[in-house]
Short mmCIF file of C-alpha atoms in Angstrom, two decimals:
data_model
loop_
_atom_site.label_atom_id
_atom_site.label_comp_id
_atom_site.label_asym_id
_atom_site.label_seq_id
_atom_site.Cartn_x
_atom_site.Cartn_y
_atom_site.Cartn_z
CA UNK A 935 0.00 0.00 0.00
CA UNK A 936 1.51 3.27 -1.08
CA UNK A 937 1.52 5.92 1.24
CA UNK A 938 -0.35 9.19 0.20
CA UNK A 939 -2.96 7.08 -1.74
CA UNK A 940 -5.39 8.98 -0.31
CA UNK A 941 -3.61 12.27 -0.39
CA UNK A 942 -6.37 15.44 -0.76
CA UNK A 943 -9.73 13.04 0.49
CA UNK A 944 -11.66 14.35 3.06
CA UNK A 945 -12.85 11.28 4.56
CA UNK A 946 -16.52 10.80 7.60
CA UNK A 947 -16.03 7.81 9.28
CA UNK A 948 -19.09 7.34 11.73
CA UNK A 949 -19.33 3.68 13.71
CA UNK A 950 -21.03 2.04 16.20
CA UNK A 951 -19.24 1.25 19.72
CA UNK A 952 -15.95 -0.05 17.66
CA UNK A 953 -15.17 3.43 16.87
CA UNK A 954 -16.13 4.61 20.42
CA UNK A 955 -13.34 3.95 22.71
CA UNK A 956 -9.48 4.96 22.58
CA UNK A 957 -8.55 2.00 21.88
CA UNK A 958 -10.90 0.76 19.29
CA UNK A 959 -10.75 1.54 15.60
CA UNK A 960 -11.11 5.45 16.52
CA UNK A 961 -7.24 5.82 16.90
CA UNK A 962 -5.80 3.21 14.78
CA UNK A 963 -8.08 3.88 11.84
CA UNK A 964 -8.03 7.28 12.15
CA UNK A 965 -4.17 7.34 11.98
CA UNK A 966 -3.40 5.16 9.51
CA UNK A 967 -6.38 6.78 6.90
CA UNK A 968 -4.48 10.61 8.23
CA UNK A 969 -0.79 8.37 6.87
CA UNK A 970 -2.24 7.87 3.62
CA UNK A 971 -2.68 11.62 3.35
CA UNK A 972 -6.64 11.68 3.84
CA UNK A 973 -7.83 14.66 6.10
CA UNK A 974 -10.34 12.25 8.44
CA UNK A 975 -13.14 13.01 10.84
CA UNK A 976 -14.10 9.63 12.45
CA UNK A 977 -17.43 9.73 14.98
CA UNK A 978 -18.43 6.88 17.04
CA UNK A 979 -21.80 6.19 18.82
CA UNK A 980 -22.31 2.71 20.86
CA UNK A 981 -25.08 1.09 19.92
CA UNK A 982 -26.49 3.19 17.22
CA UNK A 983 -27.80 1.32 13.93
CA UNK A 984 -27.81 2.74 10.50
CA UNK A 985 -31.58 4.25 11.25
CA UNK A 986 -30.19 6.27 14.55
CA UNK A 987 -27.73 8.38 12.35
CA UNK A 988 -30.93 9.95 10.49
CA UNK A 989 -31.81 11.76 13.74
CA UNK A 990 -30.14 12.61 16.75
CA UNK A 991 -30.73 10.29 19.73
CA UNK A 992 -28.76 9.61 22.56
CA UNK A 993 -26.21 6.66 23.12
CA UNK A 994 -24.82 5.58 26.14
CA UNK A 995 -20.73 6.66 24.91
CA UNK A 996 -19.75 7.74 21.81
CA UNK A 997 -16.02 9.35 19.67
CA UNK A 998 -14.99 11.97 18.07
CA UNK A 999 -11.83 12.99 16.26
CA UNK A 1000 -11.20 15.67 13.97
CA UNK A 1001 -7.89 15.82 11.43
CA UNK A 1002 -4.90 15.73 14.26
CA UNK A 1003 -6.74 16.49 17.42
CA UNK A 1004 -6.66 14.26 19.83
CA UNK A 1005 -10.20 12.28 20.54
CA UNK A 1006 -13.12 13.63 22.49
CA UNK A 1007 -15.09 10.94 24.33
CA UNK A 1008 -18.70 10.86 25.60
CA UNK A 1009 -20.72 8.72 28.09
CA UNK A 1010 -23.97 9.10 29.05
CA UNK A 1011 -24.52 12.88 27.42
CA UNK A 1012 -23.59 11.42 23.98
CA UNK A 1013 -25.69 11.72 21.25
CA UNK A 1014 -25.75 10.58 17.45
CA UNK A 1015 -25.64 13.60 14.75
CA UNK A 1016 -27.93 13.48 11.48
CA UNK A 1017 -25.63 11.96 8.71
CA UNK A 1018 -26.93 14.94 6.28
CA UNK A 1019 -25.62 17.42 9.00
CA UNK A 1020 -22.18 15.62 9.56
CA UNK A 1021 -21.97 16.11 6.00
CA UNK A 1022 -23.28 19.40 5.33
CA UNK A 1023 -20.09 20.44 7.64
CA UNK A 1024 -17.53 18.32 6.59
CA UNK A 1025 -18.45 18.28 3.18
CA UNK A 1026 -16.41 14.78 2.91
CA UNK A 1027 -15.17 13.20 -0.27
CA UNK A 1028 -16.08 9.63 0.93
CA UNK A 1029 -18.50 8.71 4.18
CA UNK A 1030 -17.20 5.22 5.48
CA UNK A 1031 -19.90 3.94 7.52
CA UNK A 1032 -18.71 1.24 9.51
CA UNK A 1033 -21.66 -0.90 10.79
CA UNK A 1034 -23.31 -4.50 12.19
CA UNK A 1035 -23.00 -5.72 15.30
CA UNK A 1036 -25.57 -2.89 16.32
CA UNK A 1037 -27.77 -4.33 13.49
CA UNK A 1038 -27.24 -8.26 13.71
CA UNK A 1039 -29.83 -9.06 16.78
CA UNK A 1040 -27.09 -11.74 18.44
CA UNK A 1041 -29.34 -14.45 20.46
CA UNK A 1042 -32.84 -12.90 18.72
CA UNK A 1043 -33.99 -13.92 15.46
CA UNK A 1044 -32.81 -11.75 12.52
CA UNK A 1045 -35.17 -8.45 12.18
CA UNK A 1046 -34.88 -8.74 8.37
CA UNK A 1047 -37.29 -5.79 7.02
CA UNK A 1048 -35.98 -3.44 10.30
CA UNK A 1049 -32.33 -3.92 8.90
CA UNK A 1050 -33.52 -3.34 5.15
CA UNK A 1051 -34.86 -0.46 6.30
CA UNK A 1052 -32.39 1.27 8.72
CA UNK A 1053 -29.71 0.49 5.73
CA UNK A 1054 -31.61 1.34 3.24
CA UNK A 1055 -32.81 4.82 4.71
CA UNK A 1056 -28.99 5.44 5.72
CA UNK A 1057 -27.40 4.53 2.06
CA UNK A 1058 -30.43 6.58 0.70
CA UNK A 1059 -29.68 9.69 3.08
CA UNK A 1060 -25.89 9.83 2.06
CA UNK A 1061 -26.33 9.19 -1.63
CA UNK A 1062 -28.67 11.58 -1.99
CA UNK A 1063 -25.63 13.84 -1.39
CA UNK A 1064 -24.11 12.70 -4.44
CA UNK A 1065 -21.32 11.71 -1.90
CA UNK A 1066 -19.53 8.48 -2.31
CA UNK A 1067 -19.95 5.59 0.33
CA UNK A 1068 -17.99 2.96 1.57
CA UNK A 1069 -19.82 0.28 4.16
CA UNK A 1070 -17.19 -1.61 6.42
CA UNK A 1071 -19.06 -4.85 7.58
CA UNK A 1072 -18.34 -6.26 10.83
CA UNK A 1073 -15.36 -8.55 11.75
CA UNK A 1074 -15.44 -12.10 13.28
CA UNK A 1075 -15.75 -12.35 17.38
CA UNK A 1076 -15.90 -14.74 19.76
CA UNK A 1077 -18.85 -16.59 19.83
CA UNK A 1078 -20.40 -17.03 23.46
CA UNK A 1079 -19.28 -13.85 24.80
CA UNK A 1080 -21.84 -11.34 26.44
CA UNK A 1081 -23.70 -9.79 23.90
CA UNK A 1082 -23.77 -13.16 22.04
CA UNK A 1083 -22.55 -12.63 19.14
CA UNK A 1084 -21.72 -15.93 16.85
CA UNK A 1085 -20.04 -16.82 13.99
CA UNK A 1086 -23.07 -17.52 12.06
CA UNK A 1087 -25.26 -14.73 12.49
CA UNK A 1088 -22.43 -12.47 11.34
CA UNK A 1089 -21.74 -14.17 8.63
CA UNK A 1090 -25.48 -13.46 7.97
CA UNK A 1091 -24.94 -10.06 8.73
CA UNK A 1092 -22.24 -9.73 6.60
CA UNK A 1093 -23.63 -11.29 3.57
CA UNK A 1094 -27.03 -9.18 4.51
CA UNK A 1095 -24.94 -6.11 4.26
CA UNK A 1096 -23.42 -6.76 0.98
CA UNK A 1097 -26.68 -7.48 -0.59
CA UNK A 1098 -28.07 -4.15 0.91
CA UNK A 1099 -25.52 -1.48 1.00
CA UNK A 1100 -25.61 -0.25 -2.73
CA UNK A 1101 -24.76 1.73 -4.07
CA UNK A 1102 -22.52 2.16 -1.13
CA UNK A 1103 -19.25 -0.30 -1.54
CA UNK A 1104 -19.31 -2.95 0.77
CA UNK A 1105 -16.34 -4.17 2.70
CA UNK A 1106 -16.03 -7.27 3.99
CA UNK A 1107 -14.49 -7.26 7.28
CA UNK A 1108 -14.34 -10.95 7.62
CA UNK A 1109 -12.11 -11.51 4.84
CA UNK A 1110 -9.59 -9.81 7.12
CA UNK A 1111 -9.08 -12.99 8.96
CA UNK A 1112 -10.39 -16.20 10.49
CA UNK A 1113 -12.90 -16.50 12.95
CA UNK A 1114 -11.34 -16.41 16.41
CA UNK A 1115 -8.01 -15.34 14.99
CA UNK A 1116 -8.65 -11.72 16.61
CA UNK A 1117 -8.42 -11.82 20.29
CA UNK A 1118 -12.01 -10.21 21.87
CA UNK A 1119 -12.37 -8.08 25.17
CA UNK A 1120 -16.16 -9.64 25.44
CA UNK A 1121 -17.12 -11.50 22.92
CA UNK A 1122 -17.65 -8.62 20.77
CA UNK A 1123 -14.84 -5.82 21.20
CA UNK A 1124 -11.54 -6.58 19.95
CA UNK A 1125 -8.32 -6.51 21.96
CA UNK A 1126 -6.03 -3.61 20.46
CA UNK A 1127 -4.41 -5.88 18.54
CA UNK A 1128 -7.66 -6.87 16.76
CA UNK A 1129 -8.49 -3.17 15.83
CA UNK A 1130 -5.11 -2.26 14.81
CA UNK A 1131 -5.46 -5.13 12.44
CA UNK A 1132 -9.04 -4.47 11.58
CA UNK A 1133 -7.99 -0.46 10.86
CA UNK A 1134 -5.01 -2.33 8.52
CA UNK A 1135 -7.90 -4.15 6.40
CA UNK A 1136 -10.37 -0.95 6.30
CA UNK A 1137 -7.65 1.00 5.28
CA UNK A 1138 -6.08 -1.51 2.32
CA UNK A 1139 -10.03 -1.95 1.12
CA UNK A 1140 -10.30 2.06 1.02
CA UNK A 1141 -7.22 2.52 -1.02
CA UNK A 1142 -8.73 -0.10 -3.36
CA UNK A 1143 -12.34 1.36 -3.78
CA UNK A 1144 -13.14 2.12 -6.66
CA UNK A 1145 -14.00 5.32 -5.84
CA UNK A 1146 -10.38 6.10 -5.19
CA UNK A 1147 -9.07 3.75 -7.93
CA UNK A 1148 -11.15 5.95 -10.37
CA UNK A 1149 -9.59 8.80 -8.80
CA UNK A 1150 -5.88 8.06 -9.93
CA UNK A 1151 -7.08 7.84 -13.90
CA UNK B 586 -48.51 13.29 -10.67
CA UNK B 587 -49.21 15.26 -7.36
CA UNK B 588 -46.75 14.00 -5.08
CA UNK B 589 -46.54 16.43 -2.45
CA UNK B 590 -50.49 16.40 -1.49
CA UNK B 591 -50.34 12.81 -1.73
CA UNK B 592 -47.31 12.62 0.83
CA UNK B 593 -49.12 15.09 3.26
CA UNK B 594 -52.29 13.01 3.04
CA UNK B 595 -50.20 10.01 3.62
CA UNK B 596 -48.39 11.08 6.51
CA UNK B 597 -51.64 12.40 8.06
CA UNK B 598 -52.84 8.82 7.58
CA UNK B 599 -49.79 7.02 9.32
CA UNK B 600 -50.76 9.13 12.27
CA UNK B 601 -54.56 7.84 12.30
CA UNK B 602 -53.72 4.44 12.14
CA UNK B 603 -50.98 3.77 14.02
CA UNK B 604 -50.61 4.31 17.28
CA UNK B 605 -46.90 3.33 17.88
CA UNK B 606 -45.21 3.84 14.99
CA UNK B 607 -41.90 3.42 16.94
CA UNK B 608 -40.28 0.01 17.28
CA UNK B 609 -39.77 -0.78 21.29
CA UNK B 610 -36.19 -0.71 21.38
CA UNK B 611 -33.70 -2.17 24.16
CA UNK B 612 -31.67 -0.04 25.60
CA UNK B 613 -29.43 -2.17 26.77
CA UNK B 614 -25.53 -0.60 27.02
CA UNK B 615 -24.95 -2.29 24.09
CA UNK B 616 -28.02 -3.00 21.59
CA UNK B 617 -27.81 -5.03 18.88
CA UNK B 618 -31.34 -4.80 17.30
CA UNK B 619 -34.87 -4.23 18.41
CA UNK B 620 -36.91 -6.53 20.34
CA UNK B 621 -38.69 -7.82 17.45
CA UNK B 622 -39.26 -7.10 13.48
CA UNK B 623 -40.42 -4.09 11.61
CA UNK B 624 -44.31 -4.61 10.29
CA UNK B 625 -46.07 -2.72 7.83
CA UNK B 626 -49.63 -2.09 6.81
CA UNK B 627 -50.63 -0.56 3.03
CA UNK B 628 -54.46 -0.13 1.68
CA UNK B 629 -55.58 -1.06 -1.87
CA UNK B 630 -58.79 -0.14 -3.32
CA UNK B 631 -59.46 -3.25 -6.06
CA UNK B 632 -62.59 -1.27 -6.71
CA UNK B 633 -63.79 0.33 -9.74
CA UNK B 634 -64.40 3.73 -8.37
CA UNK B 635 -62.75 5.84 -5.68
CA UNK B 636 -62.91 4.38 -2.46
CA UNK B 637 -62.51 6.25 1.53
CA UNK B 638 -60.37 4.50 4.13
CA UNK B 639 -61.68 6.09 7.63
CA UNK B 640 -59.70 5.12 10.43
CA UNK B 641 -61.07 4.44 14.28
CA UNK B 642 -60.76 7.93 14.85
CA UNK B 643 -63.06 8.74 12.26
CA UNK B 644 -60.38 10.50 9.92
CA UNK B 645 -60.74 10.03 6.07
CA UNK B 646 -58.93 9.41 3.15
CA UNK B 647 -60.06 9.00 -0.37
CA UNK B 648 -58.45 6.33 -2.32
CA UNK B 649 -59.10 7.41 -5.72
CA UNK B 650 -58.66 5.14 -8.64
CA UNK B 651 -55.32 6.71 -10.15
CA UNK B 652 -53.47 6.22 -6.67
CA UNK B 653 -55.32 3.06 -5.51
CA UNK B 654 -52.32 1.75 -3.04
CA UNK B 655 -50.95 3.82 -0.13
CA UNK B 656 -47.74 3.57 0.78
CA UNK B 657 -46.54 0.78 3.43
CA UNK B 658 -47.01 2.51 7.19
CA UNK B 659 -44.82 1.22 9.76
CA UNK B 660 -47.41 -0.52 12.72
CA UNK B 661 -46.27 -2.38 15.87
CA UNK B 662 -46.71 -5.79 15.59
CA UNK B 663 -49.29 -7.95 17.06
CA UNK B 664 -51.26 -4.54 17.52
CA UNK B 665 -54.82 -4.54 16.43
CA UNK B 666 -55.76 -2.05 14.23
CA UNK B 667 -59.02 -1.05 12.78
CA UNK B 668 -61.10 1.23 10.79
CA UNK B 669 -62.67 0.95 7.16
CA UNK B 670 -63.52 1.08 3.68
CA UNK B 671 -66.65 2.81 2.35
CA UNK B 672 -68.00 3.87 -0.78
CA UNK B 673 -71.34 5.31 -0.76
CA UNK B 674 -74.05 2.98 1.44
CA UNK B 675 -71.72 0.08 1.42
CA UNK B 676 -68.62 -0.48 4.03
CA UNK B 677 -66.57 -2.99 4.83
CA UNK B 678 -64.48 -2.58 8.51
CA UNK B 679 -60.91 -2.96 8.94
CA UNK B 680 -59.71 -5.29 11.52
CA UNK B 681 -56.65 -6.74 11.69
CA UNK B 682 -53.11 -7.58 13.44
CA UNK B 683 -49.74 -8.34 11.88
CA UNK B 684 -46.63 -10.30 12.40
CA UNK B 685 -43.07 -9.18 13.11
CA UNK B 686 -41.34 -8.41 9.48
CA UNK B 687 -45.05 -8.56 8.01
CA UNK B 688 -46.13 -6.82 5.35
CA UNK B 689 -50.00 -6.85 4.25
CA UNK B 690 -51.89 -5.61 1.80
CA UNK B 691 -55.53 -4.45 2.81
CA UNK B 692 -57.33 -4.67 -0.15
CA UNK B 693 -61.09 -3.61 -1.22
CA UNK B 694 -63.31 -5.20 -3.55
CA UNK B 695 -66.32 -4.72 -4.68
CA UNK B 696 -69.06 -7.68 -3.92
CA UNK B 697 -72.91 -8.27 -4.53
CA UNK B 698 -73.18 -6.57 -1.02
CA UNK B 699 -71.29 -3.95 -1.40
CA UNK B 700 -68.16 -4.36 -0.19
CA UNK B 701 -65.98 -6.72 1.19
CA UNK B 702 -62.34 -6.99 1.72
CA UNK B 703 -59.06 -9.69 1.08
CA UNK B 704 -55.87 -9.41 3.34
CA UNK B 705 -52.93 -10.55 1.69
CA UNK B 706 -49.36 -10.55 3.48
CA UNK B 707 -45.63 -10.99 3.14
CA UNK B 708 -42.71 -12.15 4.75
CA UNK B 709 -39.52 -11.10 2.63
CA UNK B 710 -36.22 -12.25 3.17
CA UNK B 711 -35.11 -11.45 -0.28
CA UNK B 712 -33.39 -7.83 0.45
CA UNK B 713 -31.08 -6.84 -2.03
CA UNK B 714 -30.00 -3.35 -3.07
CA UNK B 715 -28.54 -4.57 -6.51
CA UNK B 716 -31.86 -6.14 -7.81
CA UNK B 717 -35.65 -5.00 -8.59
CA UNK B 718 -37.96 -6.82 -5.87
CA UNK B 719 -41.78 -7.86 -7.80
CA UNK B 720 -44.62 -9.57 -6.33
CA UNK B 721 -48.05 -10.54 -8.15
CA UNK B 722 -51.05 -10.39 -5.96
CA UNK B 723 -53.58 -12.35 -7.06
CA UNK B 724 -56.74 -10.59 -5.32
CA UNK B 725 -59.46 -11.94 -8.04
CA UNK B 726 -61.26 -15.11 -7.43
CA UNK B 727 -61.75 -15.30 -10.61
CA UNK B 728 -58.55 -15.46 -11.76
CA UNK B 729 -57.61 -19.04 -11.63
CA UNK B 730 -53.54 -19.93 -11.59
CA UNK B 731 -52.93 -16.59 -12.25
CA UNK B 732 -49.35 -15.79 -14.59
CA UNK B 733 -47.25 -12.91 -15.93
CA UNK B 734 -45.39 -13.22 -18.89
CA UNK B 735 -42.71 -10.58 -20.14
CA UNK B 736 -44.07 -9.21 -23.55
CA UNK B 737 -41.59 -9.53 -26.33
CA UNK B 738 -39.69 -12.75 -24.62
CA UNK B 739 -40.33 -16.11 -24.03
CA UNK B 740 -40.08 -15.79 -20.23
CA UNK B 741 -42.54 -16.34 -17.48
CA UNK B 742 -42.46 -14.02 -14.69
CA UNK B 743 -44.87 -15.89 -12.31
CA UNK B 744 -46.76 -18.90 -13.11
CA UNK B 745 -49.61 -20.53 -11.59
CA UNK B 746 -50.55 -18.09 -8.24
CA UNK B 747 -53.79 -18.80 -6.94
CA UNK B 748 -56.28 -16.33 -6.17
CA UNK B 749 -55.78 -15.05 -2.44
CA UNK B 750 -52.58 -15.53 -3.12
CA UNK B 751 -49.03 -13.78 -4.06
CA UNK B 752 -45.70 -14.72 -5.16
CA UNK B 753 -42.71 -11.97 -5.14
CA UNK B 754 -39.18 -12.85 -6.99
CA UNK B 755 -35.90 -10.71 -7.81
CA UNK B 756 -35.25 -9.52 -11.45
CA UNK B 757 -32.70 -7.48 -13.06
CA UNK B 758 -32.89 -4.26 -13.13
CA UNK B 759 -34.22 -3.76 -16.85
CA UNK B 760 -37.07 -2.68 -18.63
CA UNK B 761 -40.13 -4.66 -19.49
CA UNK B 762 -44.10 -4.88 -20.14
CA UNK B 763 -46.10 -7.77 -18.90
CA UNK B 764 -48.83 -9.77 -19.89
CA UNK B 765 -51.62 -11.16 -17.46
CA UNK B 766 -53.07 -14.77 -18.00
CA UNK B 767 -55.61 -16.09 -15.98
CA UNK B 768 -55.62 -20.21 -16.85
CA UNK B 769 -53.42 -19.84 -19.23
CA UNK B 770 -55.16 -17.08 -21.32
CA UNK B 771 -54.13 -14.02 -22.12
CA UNK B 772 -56.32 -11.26 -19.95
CA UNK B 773 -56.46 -7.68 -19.89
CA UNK B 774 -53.87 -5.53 -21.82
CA UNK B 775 -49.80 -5.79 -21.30
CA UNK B 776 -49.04 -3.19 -18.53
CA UNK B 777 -45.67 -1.51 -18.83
CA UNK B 778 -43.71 -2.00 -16.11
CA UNK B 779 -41.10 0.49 -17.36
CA UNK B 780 -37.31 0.56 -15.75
CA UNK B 781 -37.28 -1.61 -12.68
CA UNK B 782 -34.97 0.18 -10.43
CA UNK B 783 -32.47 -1.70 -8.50
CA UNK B 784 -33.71 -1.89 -4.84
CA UNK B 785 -37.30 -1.31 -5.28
CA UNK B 786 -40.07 -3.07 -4.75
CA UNK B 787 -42.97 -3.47 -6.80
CA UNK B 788 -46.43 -4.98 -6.74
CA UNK B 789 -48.80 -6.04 -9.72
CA UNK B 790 -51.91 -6.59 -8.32
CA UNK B 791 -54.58 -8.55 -10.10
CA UNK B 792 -58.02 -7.40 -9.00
CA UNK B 793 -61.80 -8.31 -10.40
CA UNK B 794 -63.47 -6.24 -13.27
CA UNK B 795 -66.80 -6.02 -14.54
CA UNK B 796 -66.35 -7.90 -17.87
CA UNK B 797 -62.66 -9.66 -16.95
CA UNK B 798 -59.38 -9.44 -15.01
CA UNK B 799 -57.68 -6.34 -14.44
CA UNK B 800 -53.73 -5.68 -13.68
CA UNK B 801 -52.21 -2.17 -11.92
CA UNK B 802 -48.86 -2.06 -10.77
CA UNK B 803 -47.25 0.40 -7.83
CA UNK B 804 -44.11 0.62 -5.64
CA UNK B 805 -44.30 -0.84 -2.79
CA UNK B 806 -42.86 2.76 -0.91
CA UNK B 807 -42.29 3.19 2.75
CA UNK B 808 -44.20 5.41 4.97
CA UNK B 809 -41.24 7.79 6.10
#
């Protein structure tokens, strides 16, 4: 991966709890996207699906980090912001929307047409910005742990995702490595090693979007 | 097309209808999905004429023939909810509860008494954003193993749907004109579907006529 690939892009990243705490994907993404020469804004809110970053509702943490500040964490008093006001300011190039466990129901059956929906009305909201998307799917855990989560239903979730995110480009997190082969706080959130992997894959499958391929010509 | 008024009159009518239009979410530290499915409710006058959906609180809306579907609303599953269809003397109430990740169709139809209704529903699980979504509806008793046939190629779209039935499939994203058959014979007019857009949803409802089977098609939209 070259460095500067993504010199000049003004990148959103927004997230559920993964981009949420220091040392999630907030940092490591967020620094290795700034190394490829991308001028990043990454916000995190824990728990909030695709449908909750339409309106602005309030999470029980959430991240922010602008360009080189440091980031600004929330607990109780944090909120999500609209996705057409987040880019209204920032006025990004690309909005990476990084996305699933909040969506994928672990231990419940799957709420198919609610997850249709909340993605839908999310891809619908940002393309309607003529902005460019990219849709990070979520990574293996470790199945058993606290919230549940398991192998299969996020392989589900995954394969739901890329079925559903277009015209957004979907990236498939699992593809990043085997199931159990990240280490997991609970189940669910990685240890740092996990996310500074996981901010590796984003970042290799961002450089290689098409939207930035078709940039270079 | 008069979009606006129509979107006005539709929003009005989510708020008649449906009392919690909100799904009852966990707030757990941590939630990963709601506590059960989205459902949705739409209303279909299969009538010949324009129709008026009144809800339990007595509000109206006319259905008139050139907009005969509403729109999906969003409704809380399991929830009863009631009201009805009228057209002059004759009425037919509205009664009726649906599953989580339901979708039905209310529709109206004319009978020797008046009125009288047929409740068709869904449970998709074929979501995808890269392909056009398109159920038939067979709402015409009359309409024995009901088919649709693309016009101009040897391909058939649905075959063999019984009446008070409905049978949805994924196409490409292309455009095409159908032709209804009702026992294998050619019914009705071919209806121009025009571009399917990838993502959408569409229904082709078959409903009774005077002399024969009839055919209208509509997206199946979302109550926002």
């Amino acid at each position: 991966m070259a460095a500067s690939a993504l010199l000049g892009l003004s990148l959103l990243v927004i997230g559920e709890s993964h981009m949420s705490a220091n040392d999630y994907l907030i940092n490591p993404l967020h620094d290795e996207l700034t190394k490829q020469g991308a001028l990043v804004h990454s916000v995190g809110a824990c728990g909030a699906s695709a449908g909750d970053w339409l309106k602005t509702i309030q999470v029980p943490c959430g991240g922010d980090r602008k360009g080189s500040q440091k980031a600004v964490f929330k607990g109780r008093d944090a909120t999500t912001t609209p996705i057409q006001q987040l880019i209204a300011a920032d006025k990004p190039d690309v909005v990476v929307i990084i996305l699933g466990d909040t969506m994928a129901s672990y231990g419940k059956p799957f709420p198919q047409t609610w997850a249709w929906q909340s993605v839908t009305n999310l891809t619908k909201a940002v393309t309607a910005t003529n902005t460019a998307c990219i849709w990070v799917g979520p990574a293996w855990g470790s199945s058993g742990g606290k919230y549940l989560k398991s192998d299969d239903r996020v392989k589900y979730m995954s394969t739901f995702l890329k079925n559903n995110v277009a015209p957004c480009t979907y990236v498939d997190s699992l593809s990043f490595s085997k199931p159990g082969e990240w280490k997991t706080l609970d189940g669910e959130h990685l240890a740092p090693s996990g996310y500074k992997a996981w901010s590796h894959g984003i970042t290799e499958s961002i450089v290689n979007s098409p939207f930035v391929a078709a940039r270079k010509k | 097309m008069h979009f606006k008024p129509r979107l006005i009159k539709l929003a009005m009518l989510s708020t008649l209808f449906v009392s919690v239009t909100c799904i009852a979410e966990e707030m757990a530290l941590y939630p990963t999905g709601p506590s059960q499915d989205s459902s949705f409710v739409r209303f279909v006058n299969g009538t010949e004429q324009a129709i008026t959906l009144t809800s339990s609180g007595a509000k109206k809306m006319v259905l008139p023939l050139n907009q005969a579907a509403t729109s999906f609303y969003p409704i809380a599953a399991k929830s009863m909810l009631k009201g009805s269809f009228s057209s002059g003397k004759a009425k037919s109430d509205i009664a009726l509860s649906v599953k989580p990740g339901e979708f039905a169709s209310v529709i109206a139809l004319t009978s020797p008494a008046g009125l009288k209704q047929v409740i068709l529903r869904e449970q998709p699980d074929d979501f995808n954003a890269l392909k056009a979504s398109v159920a038939l509806y067979n709402a015409d008793a009359n309409c024995m193993n009901a088919a649709l046939n693309v016009v101009g190629r040897a391909v058939n779209l649905f075959d063999k749907v019984p009446a008070g039935n409905l049978q949805r499939r994924a196409l490409n994203p292309v455009k095409i004109s159908v032709q209804l058959l009702c026992n294998a014979q050619k019914v009705s007019v071919p209806l121009d579907l025009g571009l399917l857009q990838a993502g959408q949803r569409y229904s082709v409802f078959v409903l009774p006529a005077k002399q024969t089977s009839r055919i209208f098609f509509t997206s199946d939209n979302i109550a926002q």
